[in-house]
Short mmCIF file of C-alpha atoms in Angstrom, two decimals:
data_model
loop_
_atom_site.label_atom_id
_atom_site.label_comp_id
_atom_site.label_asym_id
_atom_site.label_seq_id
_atom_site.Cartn_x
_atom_site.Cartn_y
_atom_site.Cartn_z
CA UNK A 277 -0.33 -8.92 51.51
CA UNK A 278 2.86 -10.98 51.35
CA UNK A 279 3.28 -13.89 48.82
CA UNK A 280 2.32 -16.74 51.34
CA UNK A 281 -0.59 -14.96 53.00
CA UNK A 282 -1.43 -14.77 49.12
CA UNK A 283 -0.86 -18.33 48.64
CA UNK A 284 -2.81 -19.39 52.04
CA UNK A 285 -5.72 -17.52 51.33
CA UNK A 286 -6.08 -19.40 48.07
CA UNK A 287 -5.23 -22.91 49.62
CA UNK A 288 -7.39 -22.58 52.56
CA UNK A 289 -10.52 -21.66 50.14
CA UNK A 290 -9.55 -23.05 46.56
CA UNK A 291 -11.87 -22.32 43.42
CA UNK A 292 -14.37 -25.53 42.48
CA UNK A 293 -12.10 -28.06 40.50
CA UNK A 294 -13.68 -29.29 37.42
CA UNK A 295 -13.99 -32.68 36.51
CA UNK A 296 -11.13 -32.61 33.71
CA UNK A 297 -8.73 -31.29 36.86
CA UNK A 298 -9.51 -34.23 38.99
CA UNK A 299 -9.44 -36.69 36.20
CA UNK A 300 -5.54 -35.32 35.68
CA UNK A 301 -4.99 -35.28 39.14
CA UNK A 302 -6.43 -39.27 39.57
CA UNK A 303 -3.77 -40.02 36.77
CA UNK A 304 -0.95 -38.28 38.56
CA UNK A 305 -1.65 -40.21 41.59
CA UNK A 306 -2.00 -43.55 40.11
CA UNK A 307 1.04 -42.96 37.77
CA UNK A 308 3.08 -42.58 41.58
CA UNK A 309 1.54 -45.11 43.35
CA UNK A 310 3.26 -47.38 40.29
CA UNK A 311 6.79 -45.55 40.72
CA UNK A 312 6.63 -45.78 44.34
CA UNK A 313 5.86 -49.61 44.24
CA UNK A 314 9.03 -50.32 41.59
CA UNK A 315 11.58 -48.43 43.63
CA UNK A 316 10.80 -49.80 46.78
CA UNK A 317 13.59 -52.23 46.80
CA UNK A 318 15.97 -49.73 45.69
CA UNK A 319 19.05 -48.97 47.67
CA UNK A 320 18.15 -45.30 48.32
CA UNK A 321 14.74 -46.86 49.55
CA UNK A 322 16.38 -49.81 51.37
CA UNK A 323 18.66 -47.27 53.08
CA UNK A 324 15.77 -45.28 54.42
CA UNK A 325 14.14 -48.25 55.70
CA UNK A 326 17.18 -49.39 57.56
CA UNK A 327 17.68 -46.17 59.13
CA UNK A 328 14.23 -46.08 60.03
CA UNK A 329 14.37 -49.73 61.76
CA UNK A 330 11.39 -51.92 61.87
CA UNK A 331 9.34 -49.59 64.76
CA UNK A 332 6.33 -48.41 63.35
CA UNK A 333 6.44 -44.67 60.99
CA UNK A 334 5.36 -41.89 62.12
CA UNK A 335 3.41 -39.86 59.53
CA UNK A 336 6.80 -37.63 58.49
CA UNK A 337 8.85 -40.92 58.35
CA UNK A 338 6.16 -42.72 56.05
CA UNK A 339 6.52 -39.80 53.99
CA UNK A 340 10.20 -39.88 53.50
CA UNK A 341 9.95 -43.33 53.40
CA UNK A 342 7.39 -43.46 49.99
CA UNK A 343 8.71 -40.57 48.90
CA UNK A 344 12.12 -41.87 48.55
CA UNK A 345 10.35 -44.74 46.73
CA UNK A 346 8.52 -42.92 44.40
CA UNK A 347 11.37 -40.55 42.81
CA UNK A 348 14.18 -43.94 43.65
CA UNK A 349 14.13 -45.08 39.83
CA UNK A 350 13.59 -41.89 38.18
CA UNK A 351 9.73 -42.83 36.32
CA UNK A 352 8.05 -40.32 38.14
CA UNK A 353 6.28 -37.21 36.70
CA UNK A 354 8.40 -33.39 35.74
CA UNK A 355 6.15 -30.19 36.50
CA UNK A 356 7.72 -27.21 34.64
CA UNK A 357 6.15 -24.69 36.48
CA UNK A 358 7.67 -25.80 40.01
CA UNK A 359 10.71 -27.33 38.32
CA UNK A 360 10.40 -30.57 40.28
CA UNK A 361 9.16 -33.86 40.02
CA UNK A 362 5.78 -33.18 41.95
CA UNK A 363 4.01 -35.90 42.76
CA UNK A 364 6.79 -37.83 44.29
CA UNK A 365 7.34 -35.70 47.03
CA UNK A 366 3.24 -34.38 46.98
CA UNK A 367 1.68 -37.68 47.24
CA UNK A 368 3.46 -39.48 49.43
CA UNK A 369 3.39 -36.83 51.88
CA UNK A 370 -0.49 -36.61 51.63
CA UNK A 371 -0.64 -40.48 52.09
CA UNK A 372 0.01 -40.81 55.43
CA UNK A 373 -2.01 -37.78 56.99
CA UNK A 374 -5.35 -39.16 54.44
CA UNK A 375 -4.79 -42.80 55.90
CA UNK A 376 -4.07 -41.67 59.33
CA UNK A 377 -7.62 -39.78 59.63
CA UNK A 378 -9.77 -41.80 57.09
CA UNK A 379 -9.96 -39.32 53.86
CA UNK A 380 -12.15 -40.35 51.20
CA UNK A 381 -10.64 -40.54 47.48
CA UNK A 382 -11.98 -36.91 46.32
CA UNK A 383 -10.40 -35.78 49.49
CA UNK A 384 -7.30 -36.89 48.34
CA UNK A 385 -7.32 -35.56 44.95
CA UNK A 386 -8.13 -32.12 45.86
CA UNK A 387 -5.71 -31.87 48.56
CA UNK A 388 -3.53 -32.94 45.75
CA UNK A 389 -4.56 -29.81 43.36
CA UNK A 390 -4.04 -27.79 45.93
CA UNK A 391 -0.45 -28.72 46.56
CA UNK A 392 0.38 -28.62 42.83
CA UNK A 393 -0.75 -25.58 42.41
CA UNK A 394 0.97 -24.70 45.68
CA UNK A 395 4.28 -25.74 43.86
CA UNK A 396 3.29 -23.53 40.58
CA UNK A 397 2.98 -20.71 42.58
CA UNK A 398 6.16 -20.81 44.47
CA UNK A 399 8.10 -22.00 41.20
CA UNK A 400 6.85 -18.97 39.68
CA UNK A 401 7.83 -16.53 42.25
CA UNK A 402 10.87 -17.09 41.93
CA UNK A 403 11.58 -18.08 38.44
CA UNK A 404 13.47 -20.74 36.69
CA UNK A 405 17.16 -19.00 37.81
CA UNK A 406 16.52 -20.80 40.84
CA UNK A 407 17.00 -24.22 39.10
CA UNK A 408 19.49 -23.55 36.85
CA UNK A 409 21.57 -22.13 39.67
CA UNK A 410 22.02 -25.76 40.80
CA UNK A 411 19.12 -25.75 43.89
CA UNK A 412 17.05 -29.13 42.96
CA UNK A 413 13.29 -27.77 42.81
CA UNK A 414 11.96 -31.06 44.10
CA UNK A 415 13.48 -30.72 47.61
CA UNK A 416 12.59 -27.29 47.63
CA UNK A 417 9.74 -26.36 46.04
CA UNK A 418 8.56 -29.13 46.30
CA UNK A 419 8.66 -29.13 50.25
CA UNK A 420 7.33 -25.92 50.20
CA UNK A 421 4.49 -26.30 47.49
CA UNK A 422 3.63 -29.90 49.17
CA UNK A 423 3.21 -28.21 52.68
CA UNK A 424 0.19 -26.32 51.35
CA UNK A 425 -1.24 -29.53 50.46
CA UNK A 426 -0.69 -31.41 53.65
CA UNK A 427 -2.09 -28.25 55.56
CA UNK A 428 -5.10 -28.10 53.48
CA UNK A 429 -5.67 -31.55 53.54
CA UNK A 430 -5.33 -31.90 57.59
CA UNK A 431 -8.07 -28.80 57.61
CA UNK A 432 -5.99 -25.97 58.71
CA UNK A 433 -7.24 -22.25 58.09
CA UNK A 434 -5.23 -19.43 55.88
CA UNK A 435 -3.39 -18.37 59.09
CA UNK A 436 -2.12 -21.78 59.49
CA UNK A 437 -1.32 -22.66 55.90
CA UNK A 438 0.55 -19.77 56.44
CA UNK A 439 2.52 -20.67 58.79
CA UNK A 440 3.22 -24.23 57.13
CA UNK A 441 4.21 -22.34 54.70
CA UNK A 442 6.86 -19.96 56.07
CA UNK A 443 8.69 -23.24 57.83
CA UNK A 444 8.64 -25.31 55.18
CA UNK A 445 11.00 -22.23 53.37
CA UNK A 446 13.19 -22.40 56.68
CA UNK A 447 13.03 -26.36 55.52
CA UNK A 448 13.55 -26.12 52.07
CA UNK A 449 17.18 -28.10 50.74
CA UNK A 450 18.96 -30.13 47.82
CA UNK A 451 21.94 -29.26 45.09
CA UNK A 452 21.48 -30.87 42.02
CA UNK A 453 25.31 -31.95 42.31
CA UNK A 454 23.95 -34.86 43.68
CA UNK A 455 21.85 -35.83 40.62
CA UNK A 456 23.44 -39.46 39.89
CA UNK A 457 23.94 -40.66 43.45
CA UNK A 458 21.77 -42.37 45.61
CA UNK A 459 21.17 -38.87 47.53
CA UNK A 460 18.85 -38.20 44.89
CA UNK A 461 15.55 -39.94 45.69
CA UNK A 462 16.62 -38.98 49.50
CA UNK A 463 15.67 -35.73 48.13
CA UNK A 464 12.38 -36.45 47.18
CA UNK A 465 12.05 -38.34 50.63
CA UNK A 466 13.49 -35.38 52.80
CA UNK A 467 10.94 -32.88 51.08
CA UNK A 468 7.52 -35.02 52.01
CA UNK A 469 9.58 -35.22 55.47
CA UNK A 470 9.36 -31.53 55.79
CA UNK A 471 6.55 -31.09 54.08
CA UNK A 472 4.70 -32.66 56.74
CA UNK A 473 6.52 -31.79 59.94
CA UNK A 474 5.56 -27.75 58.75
CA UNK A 475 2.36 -28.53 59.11
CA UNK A 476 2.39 -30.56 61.89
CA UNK A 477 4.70 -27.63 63.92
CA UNK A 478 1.96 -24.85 61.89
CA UNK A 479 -0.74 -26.98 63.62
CA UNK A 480 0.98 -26.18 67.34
CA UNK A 481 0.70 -22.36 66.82
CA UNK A 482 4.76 -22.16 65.50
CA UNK A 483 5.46 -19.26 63.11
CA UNK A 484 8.08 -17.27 61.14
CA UNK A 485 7.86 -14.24 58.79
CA UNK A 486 5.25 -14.60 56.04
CA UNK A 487 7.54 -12.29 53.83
CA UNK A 488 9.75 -14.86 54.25
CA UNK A 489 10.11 -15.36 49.90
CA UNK A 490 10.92 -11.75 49.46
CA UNK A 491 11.96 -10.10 52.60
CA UNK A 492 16.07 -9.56 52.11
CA UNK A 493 18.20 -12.70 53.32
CA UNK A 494 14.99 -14.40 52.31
CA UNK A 495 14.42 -17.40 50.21
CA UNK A 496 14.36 -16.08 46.36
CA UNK A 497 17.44 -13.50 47.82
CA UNK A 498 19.28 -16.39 48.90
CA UNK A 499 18.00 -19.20 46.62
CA UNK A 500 18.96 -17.35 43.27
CA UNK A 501 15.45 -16.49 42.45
CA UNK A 502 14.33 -13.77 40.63
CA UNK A 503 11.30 -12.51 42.18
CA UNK A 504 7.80 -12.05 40.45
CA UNK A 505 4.28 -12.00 41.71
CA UNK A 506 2.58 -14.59 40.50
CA UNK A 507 -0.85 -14.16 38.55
CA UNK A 508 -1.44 -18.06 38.64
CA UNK A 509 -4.62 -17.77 41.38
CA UNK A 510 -6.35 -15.64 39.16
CA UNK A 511 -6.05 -18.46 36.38
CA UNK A 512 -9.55 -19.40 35.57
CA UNK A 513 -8.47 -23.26 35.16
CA UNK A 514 -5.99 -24.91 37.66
CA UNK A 515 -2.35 -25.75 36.30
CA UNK A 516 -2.85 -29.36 35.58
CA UNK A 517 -5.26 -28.23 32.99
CA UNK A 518 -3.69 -25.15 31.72
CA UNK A 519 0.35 -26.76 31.57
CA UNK A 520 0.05 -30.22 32.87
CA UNK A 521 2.61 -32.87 34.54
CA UNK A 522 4.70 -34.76 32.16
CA UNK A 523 4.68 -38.16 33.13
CA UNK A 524 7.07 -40.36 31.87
CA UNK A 525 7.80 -43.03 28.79
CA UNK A 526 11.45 -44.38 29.94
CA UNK A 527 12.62 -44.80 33.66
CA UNK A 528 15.53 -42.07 33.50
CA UNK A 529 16.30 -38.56 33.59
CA UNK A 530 13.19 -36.04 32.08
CA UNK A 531 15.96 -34.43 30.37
CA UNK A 532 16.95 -37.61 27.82
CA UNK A 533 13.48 -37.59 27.03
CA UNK A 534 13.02 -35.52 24.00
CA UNK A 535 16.27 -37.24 22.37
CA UNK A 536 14.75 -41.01 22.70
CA UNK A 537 11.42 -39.58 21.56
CA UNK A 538 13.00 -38.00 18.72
CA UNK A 539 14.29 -41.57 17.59
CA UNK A 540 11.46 -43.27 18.60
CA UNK A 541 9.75 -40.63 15.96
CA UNK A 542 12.81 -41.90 13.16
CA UNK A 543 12.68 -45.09 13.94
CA UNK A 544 8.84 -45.33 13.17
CA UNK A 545 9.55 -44.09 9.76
CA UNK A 546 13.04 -44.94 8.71
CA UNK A 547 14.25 -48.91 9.27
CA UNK A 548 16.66 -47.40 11.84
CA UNK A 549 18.96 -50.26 13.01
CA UNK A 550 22.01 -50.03 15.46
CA UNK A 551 24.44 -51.96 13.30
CA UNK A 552 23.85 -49.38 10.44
CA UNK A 553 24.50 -46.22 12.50
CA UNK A 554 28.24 -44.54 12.65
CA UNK A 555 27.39 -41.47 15.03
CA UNK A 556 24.68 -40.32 16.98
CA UNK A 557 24.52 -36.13 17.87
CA UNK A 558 21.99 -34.89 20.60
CA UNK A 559 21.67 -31.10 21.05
CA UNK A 560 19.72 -30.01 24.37
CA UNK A 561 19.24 -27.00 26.92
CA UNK A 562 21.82 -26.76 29.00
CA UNK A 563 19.81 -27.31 32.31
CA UNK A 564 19.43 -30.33 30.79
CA UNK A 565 23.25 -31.03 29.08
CA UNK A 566 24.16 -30.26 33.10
CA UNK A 567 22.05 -32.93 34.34
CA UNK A 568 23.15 -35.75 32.52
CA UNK A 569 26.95 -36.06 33.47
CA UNK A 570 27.63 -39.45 33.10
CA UNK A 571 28.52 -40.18 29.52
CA UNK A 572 30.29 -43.50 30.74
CA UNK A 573 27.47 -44.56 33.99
CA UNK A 574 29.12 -47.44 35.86
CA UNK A 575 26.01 -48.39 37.93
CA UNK A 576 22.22 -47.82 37.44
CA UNK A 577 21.64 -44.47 39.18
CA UNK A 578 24.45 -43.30 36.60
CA UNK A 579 22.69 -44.65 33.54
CA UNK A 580 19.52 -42.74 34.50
CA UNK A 581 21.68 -39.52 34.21
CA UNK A 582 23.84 -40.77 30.96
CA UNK A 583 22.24 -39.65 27.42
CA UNK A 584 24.67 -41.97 25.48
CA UNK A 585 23.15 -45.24 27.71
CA UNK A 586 19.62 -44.29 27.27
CA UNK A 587 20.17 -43.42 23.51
CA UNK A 588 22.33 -47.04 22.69
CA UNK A 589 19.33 -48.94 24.64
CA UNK A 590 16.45 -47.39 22.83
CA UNK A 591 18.94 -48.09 19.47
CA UNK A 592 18.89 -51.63 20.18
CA UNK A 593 15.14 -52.29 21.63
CA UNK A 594 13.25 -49.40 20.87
CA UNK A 595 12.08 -48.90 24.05
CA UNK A 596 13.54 -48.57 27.98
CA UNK A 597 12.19 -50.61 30.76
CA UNK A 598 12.81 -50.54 34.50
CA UNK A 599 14.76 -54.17 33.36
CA UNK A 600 17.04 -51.89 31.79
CA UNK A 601 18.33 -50.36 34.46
CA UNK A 602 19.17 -52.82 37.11
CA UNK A 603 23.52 -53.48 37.82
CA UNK A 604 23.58 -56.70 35.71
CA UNK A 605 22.07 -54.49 32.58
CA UNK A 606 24.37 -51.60 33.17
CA UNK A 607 27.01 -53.98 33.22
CA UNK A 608 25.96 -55.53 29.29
CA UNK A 609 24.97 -51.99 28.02
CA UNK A 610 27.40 -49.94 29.32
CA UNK A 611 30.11 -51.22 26.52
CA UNK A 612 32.81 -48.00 25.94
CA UNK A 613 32.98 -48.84 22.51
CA UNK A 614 28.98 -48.02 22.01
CA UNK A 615 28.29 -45.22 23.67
CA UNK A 616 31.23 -43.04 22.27
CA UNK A 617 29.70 -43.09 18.89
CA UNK A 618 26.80 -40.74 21.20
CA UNK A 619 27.56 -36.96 21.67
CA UNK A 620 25.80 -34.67 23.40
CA UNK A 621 26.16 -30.80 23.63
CA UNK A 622 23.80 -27.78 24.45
CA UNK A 623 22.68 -24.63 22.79
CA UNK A 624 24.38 -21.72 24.22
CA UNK A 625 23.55 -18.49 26.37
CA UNK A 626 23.06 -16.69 23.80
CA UNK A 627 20.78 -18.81 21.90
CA UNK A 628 18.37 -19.76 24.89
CA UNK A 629 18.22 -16.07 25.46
CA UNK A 630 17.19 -15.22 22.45
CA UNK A 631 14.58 -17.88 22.35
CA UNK A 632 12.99 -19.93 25.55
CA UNK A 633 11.51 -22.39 23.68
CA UNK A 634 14.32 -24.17 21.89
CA UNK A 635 13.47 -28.02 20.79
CA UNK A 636 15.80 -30.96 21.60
CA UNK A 637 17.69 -32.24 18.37
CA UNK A 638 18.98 -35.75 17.11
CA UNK A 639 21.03 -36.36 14.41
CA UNK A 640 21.91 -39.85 13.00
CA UNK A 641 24.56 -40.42 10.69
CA UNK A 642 24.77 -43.83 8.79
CA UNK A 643 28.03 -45.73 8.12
CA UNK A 644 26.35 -44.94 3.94
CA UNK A 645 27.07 -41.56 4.94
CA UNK A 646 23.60 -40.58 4.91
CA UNK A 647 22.28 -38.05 7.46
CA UNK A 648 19.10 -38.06 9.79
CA UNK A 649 17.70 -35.31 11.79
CA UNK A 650 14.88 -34.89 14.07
CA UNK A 651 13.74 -32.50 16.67
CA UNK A 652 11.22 -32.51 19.59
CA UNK A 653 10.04 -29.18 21.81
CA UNK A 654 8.05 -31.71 24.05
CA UNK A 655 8.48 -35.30 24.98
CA UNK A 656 5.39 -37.77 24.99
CA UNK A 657 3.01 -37.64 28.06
CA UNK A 658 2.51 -33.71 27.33
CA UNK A 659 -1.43 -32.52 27.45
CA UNK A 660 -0.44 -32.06 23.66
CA UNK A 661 0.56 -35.70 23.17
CA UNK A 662 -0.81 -37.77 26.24
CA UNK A 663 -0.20 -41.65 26.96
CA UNK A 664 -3.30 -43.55 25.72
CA UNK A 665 -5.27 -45.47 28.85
CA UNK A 666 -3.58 -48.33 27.86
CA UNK A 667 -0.01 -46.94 27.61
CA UNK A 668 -0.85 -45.73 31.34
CA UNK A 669 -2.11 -48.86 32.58
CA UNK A 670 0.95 -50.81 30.62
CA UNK A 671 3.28 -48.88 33.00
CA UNK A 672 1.07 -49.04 36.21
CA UNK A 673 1.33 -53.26 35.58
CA UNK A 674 4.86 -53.21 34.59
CA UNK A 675 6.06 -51.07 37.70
CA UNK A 676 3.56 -53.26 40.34
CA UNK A 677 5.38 -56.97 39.05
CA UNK A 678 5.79 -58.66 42.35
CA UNK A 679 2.04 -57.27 43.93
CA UNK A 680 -0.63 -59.35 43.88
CA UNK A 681 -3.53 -58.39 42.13
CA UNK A 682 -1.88 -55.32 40.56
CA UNK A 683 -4.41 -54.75 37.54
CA UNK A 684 -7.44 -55.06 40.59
CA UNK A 685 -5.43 -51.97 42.10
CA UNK A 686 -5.16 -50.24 39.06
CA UNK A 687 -8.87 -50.77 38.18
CA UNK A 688 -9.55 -49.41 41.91
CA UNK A 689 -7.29 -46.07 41.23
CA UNK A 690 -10.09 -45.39 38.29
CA UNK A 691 -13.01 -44.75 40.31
CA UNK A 692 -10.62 -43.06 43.30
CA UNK A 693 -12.51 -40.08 43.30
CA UNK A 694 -15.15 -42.29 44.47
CA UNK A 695 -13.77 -44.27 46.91
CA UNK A 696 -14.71 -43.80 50.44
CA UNK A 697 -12.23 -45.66 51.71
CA UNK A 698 -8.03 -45.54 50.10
CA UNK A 699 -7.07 -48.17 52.83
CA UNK A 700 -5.75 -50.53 49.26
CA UNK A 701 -3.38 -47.95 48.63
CA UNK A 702 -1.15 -49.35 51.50
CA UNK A 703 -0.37 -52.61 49.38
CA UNK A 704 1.71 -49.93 46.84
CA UNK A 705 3.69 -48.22 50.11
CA UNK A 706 6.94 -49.40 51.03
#
């Protein structure tokens, strides 16, 4: 049996979720719905909706449409196993299929399992060379994990997940050399896009190979994977249990996050000020040294993507906010004269060869000449080290400023699993 009849079978009759997977999954989702609603008046979301015109969406273009939204300021959630930012490009191409035909909230949710663990599945067949070679796993695993979902949730049988799953691989796209620009969220918006039109094309009898991941000139041969067969399905709990999303503190690149937890960690027990500090060292993976490559950002998408930014605003207020990443901020924080006291560099070949669990490193050095050091394997959000219910509903208000009644819709996304009808989820689209 090939990899996606594998996968199909699994999707098209998944185990019983427990009540601890659901309650993840409900978190995921709501933590979305609140990154969707604060990027959609960003330019990559604006530009979507101008291209799009003012005729009503179809259910792809809704999906590109929130999707964009949801991944436009860079808050949503990182999923190691598919090497993407999940839920931005699952949920909001599960949105407009569960609004269009009336799914209840638990309907939702495990349509939402089943796409994650669509996306684990796929990221593990073909292994983590994929993203270091420079493909961006949102856009493609992420299309091709979120397809599953979208099938499942529309009711399709194995044979047809199947197939939404062989042309969503013929649909899969994005180079991380566009991390920085604009064309970034677009990613996230062109995966639900796809995600969706597979199964809608699936659902008309349309086919390709189903060896499709590991036939030759197929997609881990041509994608830089390394191909394994995954033992995932025969994981007694589901992924979200077992690994876990990492949603996020700060409204920037996953891969500063370690560093400003780091200081956050100094700063709670050393009086760490900004005017005391001469230099500022960050050692990270080098996935991670490669995605940040704007150590002087001259506009917001930029600063989500510079370490030295995000390190000189947590310095000075101990936090980062979406405020802190608008063009008028960029223009205050991005001072020359600041940010090249912050260095950045990663551990080699060698060393992440030798050892695939390698922590992210800070070290401070005082104008008293005194030295401070601190390192982090995980950022904050982790299943080790999860945000409190109020930390999550402190982000869920602060990305919803401008809706009405935004802690009534947050108070709604609690009891999801028991709604029977998610029509109040439109006031978060764009």
């Amino acid at each position: 049996m090939t990899l996606i009849e594998t996968l199909a079978q699994w999707c098209a009759a998944p185990p019983r979720f427990t009540p601890r997977a659901r309650q993840l999954a409900r978190e995921a989702i709501t933590d979305t719905l609140a990154c969707l609603a604060a990027g959609r008046d960003d330019f990559s979301t604006r530009a979507v909706q101008q291209m799009l015109g003012d005729e009503p969406h179809g259910l792809a273009q809704s999906a590109l449409l929130n999707a964009t939204a949801a991944h436009a300021i860079d808050y949503d959630d990182n999923f190691a196993p598919g090497m993407s930012h999940a839920s931005a490009v699952l949920l909001p191409a599960l949105l407009p299929v569960a609004l269009a035909q009336k799914s209840c909230g638990a309907e939702l949710i495990a349509a939402y399992l089943v796409g994650l663990q669509a996306q684990a599945f796929i990221g593990d067949a073909v292994g983590y060379g994929h993203y270091t070679a420079g493909w961006h796993g949102t856009s493609t695993i992420g299309c091709i994990g979120s397809a599953a979902g979208v099938a499942a949730l529309m009711g399709l049988d194995a044979a047809a997940i199947a197939r939404t799953l062989s042309i969503a691989v013929s649909l899969a796209s994005g180079v991380k050399g566009q991390f920085g620009t604009p064309l970034k969220p677009f990613h996230a918006g062109m995966a639900a896009r796809n995600a969706v039109d597979a199964a809608l094309l699936a659902s008309t009898g349309l086919h390709g190979r189903f060896d499709i991941l590991e036939c030759a000139q197929g997609f881990a041969e041509l994608y830089a994977g390394t191909l394994t067969r995954p033992t995932r399905l025969q994981d007694p709990q589901h992924v979200i249990e077992s690994v876990g999303l990492m949603p996020k503190k700060y409204p920037c690149c996953g891969s500063t996050h370690r560093i400003l937890d780091a200081i956050a960690d100094l700063q709670a027990q050393y009086d760490l000020r900004d005017h005391d500090i001469e230099q500022i060292h960050c050692q990270v993976g080098i996935a991670n040294w490669r995605n940040l490559a704007y150590p002087l950002p001259t506009d917001e998408m930029q600063a989500r993507f510079s370490m030295p930014y995000c390190v000189a605003v947590m310095l000075e207020k101990g936090g980062l906010s979406v405020e802190d990443f608008t063009p008028s901020a960029v223009v205050v924080q991005a001072d020359r004269h600041r940010l090249a006291r912050i260095s950045m560099t990663a551990w080699s070949p060698a060393q992440e060869a030798e050892n695939t669990d390698l922590p992210h490193r800070v070290t401070v050095t005082l104008k008293d000449g005194s030295i401070l050091s601190h390192s982090r394997l995980q950022a904050r959000g982790s299943l080790k080290e999860p945000f409190s219910a109020a930390e999550r509903e402190a982000k869920f208000i602060d990305c919803c400023r401008g809706t009405d009644n935004a802690r009534g819709i947050y108070q709604q996304m609690v009891t999801l699993e028991k709604a029977k009808n998610i029509a109040f989820i439109r006031q978060l689209m764009a």
